[in-house]
Short mmCIF file of C-alpha atoms in Angstrom, two decimals:
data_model
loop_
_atom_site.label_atom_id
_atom_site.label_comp_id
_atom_site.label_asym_id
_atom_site.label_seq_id
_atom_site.Cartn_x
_atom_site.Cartn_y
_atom_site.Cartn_z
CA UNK A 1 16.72 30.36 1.78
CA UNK A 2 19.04 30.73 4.53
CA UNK A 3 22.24 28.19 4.07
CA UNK A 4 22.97 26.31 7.08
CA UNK A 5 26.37 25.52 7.44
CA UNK A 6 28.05 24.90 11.37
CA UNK A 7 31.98 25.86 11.63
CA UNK A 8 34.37 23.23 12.11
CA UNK A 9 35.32 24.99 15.62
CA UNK A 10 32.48 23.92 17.55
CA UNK A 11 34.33 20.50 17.93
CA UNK A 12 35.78 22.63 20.83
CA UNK A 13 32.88 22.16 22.56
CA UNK A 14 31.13 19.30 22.01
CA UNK A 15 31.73 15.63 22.86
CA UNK A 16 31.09 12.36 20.50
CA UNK A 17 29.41 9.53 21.95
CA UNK A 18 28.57 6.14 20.50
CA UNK A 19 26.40 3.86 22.05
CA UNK A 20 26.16 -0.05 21.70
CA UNK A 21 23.67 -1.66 23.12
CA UNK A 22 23.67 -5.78 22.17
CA UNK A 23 20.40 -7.97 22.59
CA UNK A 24 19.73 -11.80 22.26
CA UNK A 25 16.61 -11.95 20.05
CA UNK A 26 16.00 -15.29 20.82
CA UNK A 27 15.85 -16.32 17.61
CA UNK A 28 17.74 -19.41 15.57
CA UNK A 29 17.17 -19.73 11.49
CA UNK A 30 14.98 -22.56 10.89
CA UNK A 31 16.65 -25.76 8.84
CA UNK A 32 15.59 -27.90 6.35
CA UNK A 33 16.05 -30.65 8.88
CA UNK A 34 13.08 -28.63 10.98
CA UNK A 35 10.49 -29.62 8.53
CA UNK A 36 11.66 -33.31 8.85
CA UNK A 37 13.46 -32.91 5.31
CA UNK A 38 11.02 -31.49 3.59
CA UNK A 39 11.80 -30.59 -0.24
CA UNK A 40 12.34 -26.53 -0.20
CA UNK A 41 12.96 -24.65 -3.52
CA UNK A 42 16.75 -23.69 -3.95
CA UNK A 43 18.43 -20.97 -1.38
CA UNK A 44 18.69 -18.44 -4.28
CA UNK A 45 15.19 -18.70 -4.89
CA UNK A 46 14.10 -18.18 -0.96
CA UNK A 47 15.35 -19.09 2.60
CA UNK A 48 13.73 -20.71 5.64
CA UNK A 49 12.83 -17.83 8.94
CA UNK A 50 13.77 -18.05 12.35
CA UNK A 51 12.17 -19.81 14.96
CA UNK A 52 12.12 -18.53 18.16
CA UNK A 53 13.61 -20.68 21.58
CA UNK A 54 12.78 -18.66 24.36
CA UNK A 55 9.75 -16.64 25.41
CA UNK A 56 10.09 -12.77 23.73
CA UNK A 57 8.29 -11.53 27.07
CA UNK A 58 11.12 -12.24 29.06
CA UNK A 59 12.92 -9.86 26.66
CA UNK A 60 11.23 -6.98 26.30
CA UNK A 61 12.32 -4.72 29.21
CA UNK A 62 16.01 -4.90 27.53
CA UNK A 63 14.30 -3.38 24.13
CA UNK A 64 12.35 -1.01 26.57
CA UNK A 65 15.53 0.32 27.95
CA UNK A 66 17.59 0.61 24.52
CA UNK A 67 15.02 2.77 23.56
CA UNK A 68 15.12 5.08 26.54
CA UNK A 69 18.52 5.22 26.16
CA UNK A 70 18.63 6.68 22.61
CA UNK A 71 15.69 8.40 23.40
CA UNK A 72 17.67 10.18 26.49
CA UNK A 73 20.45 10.97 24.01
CA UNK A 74 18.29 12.25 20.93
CA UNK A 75 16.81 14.98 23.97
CA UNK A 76 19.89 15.84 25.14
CA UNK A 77 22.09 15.60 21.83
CA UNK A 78 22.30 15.78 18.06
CA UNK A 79 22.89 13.01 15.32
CA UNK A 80 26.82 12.72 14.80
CA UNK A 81 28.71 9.95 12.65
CA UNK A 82 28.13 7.14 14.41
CA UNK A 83 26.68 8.54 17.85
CA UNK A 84 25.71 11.42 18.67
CA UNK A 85 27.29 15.19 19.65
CA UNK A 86 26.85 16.06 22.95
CA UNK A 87 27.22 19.68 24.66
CA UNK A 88 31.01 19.00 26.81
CA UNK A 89 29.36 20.71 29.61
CA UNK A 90 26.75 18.08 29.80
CA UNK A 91 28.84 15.36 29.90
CA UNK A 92 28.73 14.52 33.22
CA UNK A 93 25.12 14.26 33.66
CA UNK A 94 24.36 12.24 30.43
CA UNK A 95 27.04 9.65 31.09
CA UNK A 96 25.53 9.47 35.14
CA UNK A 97 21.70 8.96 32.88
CA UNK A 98 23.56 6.16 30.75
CA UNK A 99 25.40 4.41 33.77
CA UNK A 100 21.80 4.29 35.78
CA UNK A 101 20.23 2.88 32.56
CA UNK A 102 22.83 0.15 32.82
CA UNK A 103 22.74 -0.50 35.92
CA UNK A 104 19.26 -1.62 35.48
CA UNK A 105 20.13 -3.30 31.92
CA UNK A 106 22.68 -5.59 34.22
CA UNK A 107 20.15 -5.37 36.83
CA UNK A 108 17.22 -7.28 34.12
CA UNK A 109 20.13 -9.22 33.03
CA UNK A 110 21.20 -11.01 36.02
CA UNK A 111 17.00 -11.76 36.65
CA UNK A 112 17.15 -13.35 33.19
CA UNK A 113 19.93 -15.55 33.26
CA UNK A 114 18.97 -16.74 36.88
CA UNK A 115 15.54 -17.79 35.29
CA UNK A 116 17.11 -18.99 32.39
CA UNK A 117 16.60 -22.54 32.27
CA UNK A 118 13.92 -22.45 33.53
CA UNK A 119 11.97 -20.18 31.37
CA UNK A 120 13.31 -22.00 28.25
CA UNK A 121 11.72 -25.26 29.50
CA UNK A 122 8.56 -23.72 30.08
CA UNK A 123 9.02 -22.41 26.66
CA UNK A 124 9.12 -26.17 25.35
CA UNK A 125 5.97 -26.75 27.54
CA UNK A 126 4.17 -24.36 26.09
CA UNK A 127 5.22 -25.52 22.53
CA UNK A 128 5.74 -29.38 23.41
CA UNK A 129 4.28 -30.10 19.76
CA UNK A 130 7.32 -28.11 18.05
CA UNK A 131 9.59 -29.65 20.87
CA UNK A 132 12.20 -30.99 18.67
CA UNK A 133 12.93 -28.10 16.48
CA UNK A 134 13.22 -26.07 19.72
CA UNK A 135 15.65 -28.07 21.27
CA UNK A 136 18.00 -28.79 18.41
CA UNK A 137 18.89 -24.80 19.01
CA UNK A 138 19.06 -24.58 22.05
CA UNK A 139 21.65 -22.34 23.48
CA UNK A 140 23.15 -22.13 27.02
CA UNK A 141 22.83 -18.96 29.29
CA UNK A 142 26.73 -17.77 28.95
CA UNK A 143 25.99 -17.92 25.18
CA UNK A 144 23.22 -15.28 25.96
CA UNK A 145 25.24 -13.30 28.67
CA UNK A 146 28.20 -12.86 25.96
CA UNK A 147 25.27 -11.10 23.47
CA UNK A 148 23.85 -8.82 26.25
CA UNK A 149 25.32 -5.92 26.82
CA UNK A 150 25.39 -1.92 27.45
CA UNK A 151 28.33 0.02 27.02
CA UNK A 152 29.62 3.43 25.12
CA UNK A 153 32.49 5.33 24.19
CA UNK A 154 32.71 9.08 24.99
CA UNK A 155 35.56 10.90 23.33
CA UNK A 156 36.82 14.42 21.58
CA UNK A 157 36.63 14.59 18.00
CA UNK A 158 39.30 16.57 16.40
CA UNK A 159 39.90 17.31 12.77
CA UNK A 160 43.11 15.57 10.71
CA UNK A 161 45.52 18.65 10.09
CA UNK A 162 48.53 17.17 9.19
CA UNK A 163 49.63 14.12 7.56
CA UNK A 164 52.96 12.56 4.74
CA UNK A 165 49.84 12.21 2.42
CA UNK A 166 47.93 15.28 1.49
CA UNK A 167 45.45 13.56 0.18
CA UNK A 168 44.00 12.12 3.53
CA UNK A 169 44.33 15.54 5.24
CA UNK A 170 42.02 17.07 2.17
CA UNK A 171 39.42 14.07 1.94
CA UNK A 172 39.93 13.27 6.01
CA UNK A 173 35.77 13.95 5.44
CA UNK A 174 34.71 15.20 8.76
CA UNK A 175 34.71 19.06 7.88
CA UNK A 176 31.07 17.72 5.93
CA UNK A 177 30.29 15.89 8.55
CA UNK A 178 30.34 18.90 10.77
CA UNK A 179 29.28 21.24 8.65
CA UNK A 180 25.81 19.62 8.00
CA UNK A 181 25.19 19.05 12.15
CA UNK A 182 23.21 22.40 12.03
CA UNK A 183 21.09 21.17 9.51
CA UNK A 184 20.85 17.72 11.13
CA UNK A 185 19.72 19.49 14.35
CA UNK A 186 16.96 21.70 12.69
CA UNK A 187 15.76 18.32 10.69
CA UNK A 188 15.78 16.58 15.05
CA UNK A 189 13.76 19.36 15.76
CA UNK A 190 11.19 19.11 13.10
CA UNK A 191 10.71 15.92 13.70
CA UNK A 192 10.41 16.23 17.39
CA UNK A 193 7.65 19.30 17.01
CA UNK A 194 6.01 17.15 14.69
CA UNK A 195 5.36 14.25 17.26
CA UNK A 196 4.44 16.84 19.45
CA UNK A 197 1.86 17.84 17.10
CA UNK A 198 0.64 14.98 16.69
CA UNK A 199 0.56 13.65 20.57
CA UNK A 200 -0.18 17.42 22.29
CA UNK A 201 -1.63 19.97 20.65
CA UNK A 202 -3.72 18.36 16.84
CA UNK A 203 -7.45 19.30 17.67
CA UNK A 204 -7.45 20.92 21.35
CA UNK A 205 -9.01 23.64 21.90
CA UNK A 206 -7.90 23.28 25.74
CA UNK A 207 -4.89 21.68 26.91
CA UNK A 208 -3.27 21.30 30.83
CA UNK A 209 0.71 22.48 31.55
CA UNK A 210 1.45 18.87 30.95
CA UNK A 211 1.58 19.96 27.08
CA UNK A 212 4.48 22.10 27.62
CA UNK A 213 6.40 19.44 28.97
CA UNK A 214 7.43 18.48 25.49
CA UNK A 215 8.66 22.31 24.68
CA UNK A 216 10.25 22.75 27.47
CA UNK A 217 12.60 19.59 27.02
CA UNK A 218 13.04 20.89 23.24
CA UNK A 219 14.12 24.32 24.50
CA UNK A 220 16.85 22.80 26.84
CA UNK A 221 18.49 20.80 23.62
CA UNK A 222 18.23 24.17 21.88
CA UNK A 223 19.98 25.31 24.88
CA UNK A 224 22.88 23.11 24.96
CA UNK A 225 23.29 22.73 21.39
CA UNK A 226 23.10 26.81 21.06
CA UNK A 227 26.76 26.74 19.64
CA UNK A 228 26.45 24.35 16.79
CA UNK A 229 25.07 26.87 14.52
CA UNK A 230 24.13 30.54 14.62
CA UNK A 231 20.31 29.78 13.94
CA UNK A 232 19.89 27.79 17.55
CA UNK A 233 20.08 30.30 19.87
CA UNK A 234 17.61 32.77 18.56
CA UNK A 235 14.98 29.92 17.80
CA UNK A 236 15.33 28.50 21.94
CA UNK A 237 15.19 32.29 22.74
CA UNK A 238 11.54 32.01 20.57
CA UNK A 239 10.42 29.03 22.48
CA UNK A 240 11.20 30.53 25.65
CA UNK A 241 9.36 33.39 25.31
CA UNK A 242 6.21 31.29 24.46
CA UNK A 243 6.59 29.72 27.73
CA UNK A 244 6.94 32.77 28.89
CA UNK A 245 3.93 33.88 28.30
CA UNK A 246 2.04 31.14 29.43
CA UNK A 247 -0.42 31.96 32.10
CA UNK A 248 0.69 29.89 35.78
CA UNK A 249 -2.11 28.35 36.48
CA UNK A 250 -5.15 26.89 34.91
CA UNK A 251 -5.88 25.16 31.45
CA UNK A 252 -4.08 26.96 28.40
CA UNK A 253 -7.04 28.15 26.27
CA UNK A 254 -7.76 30.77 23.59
CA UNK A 255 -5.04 32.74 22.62
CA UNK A 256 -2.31 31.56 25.02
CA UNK A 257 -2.98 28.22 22.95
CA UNK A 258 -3.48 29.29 19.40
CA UNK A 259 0.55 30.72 20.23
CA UNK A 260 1.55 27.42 21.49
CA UNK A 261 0.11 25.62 18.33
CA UNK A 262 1.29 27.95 16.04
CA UNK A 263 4.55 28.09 17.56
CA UNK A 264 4.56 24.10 17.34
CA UNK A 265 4.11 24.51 13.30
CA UNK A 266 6.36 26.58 13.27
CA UNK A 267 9.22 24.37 14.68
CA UNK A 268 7.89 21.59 12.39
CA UNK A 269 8.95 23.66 9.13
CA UNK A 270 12.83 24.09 9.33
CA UNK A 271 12.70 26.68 6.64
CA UNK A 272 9.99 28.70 8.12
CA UNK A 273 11.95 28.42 11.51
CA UNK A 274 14.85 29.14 9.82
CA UNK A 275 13.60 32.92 8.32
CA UNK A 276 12.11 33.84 11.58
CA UNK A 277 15.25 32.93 13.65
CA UNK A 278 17.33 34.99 11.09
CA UNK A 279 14.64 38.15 11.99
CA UNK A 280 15.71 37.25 15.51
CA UNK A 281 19.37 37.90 14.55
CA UNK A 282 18.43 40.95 12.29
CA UNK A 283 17.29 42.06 15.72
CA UNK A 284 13.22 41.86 15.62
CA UNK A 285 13.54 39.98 18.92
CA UNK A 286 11.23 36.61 19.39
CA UNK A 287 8.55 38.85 20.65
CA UNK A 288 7.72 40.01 16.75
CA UNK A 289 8.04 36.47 15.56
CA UNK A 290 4.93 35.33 18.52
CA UNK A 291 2.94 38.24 17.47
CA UNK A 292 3.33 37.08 13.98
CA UNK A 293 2.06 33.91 14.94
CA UNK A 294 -1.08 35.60 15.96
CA UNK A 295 -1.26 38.56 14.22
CA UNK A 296 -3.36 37.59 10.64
CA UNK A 297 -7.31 37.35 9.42
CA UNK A 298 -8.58 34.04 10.21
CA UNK A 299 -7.92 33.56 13.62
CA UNK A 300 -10.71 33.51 16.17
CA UNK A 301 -9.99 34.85 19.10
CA UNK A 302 -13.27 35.61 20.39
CA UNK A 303 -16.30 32.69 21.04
CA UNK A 304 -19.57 32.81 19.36
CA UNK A 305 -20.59 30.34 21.87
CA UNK A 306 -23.19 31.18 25.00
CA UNK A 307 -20.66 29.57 27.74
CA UNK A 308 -17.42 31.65 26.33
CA UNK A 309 -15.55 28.94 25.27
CA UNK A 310 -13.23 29.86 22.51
CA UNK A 311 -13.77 27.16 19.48
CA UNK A 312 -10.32 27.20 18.29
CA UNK A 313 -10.79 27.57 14.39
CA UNK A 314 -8.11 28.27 12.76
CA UNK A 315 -8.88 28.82 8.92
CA UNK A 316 -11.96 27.20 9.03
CA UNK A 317 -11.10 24.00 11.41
CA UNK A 318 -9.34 23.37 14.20
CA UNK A 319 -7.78 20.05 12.10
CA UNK A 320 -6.21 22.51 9.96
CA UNK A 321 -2.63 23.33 11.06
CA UNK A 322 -1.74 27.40 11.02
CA UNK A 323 -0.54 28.94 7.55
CA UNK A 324 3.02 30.09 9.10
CA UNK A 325 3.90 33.72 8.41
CA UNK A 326 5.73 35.28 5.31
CA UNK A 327 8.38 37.58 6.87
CA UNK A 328 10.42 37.85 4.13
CA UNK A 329 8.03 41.17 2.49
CA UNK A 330 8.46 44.56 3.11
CA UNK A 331 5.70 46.54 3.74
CA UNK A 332 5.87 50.76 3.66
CA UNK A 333 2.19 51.09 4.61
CA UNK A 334 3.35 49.94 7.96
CA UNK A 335 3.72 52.71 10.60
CA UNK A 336 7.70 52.07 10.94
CA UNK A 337 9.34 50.89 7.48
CA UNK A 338 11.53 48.71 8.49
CA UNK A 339 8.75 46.13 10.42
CA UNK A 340 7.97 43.63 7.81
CA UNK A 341 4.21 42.73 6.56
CA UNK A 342 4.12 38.98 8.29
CA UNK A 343 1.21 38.07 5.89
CA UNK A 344 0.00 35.34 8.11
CA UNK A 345 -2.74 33.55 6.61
#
């Protein structure tokens, strides 16, 4: 297996950036004085919950835009320390992403606190039984403006060289930290190909150019994030040459699909992806590791049915996901010796 280890020197070209993003839950812990003083068993044997004093509609869209946020910066970045690493070159568009995000954070904001009081009261309308408990919590709106809020902090990350202590030079602890941000990536981009699994390509046996949406955004974070470790280029050279191939117009069907899903595997098994990208590098090119996507017994290519509709199977069902080629074996049967037997299924 292939050791995956990024060099401390591609700090040089990559950014930090750690996000906070506050909300106001809405929530106050319930007291004993709550449940009109009620016996309770003691607080080391359990505690009360929280009880909520405004309406959790009127707070969603600030969850809704935390997540695009970190959604924005898991495309466009990798998992660093506290953040994420972002490609230097793409600062300046992913900070303009983050200040329109806030704009409409303060934007939501401003709506809220405006409706404030007014929301909280129909709140107690709404729960005029529980009124008491709900007012003895009750907070005022610049309580709740000084727990909202969106801001980051973008800056270079260099490593501790020198120091009157040795000892925090040689245990400064970000040479691991960077070393283990190729793995880190490959794990993002498992994870990523396996949603897309999941939500594009599981059990079609016809999909639209909507479904490589999803690659293509993959491909550009493979892209940017080429540098971090030797692996990333050659795999977002493979995923571009899927696309590639991809015919302009008209539903993705037969072949052209069976490539896309087993590409998709592939990208969900780090390993795998891993071995092929390191054929890439060996100089196969990502044109041998398609074909070996396609390239083994089992796959149908051709429709038993009247109307010429490919079925899809691959090993018996279309649920099944593709058995993801051995190139690691050598075989001298093979018209040129050096072209590895793929045994694909």
């Amino acid at each position: 297996m292939t050791q995956l280890i990024s060099d401390i020197r591609i700090l040089d070209n990559l950014l930090a950036l750690n996000l906070n993003v506050s909300l106001w839950s809405a929530r106050r812990k319930m007291s004993q004085e709550d449940l009109g003083g009620a016996e309770l068993p003691p607080e080391d044997l359990a505690s009360l919950g929280s009880k909520r004093i405004a309406d959790p509609e009127n707070l969603k869209v600030f969850g809704t835009l935390k997540a695009r946020a970190f959604n924005y910066l898991d495309r466009h970045g990798v998992r660093f320390m506290s953040g994420w690493a972002i490609p230097e070159e793409k600062a300046g568009e992913i900070v303009q992403e983050l200040l329109n995000i806030r704009t409409e954070f303060q934007k939501e904001k401003d709506a809220f606190l405006a409706c404030y009081d007014k929301n909280v009261q129909a709140w107690l309308e709404k729960h005029h039984q529980w009124g008491e408990i709900i007012r003895n919590s009750l907070v005022g709106p610049d309580y709740v403006r000084a727990r909202m809020d969106f801001r980051w902090q973008l800056y270079k990350v260099a490593p501790l060289e020198q120091h009157t202590d040795n000892t925090a030079v040689l245990e400064a602890g970000l040479a691991e930290e960077v070393q283990g941000l190729g793995g880190t990536l490959f794990d993002e981009v498992a994870k990523s190909a396996d949603d897309i699994w999941r939500r594009v390509y599981h059990g079609k046996t016809e999909v639209t150019h909507k479904a490589l949406s999803p690659l293509r955004t993959l491909h550009a974070k493979l892209t940017g994030l080429s540098f971090v470790e030797p692996h990333v280029a050659p795999v977002a050279d493979i995923v571009q040459a899927a696309l590639l191939r991809m015919p302009k117009k008209g539903n993705i069907t037969g072949t052209d699909l069976l490539l896309l899903q087993g590409l998709v595997c592939l990208l969900k098994d780090s390993v795998a992806l891993v071995g092929h990208a390191q054929k890439v590098i060996e100089g196969y090119g990502p044109a041998f590791v398609l074909d070996a996507l396609l390239a083994g017994p089992g796959v149908t290519h051709e429709s038993d049915h009247p109307d010429g509709q490919m079925d899809g199977t691959v090993d018996g069902g279309m649920d099944d996901e593709p058995i993801l080629p051995d190139i690691s074996v050598v075989d001298s049967a093979l018209p040129h010796p050096a072209i590895p037997s793929l045994g694909l299924w």
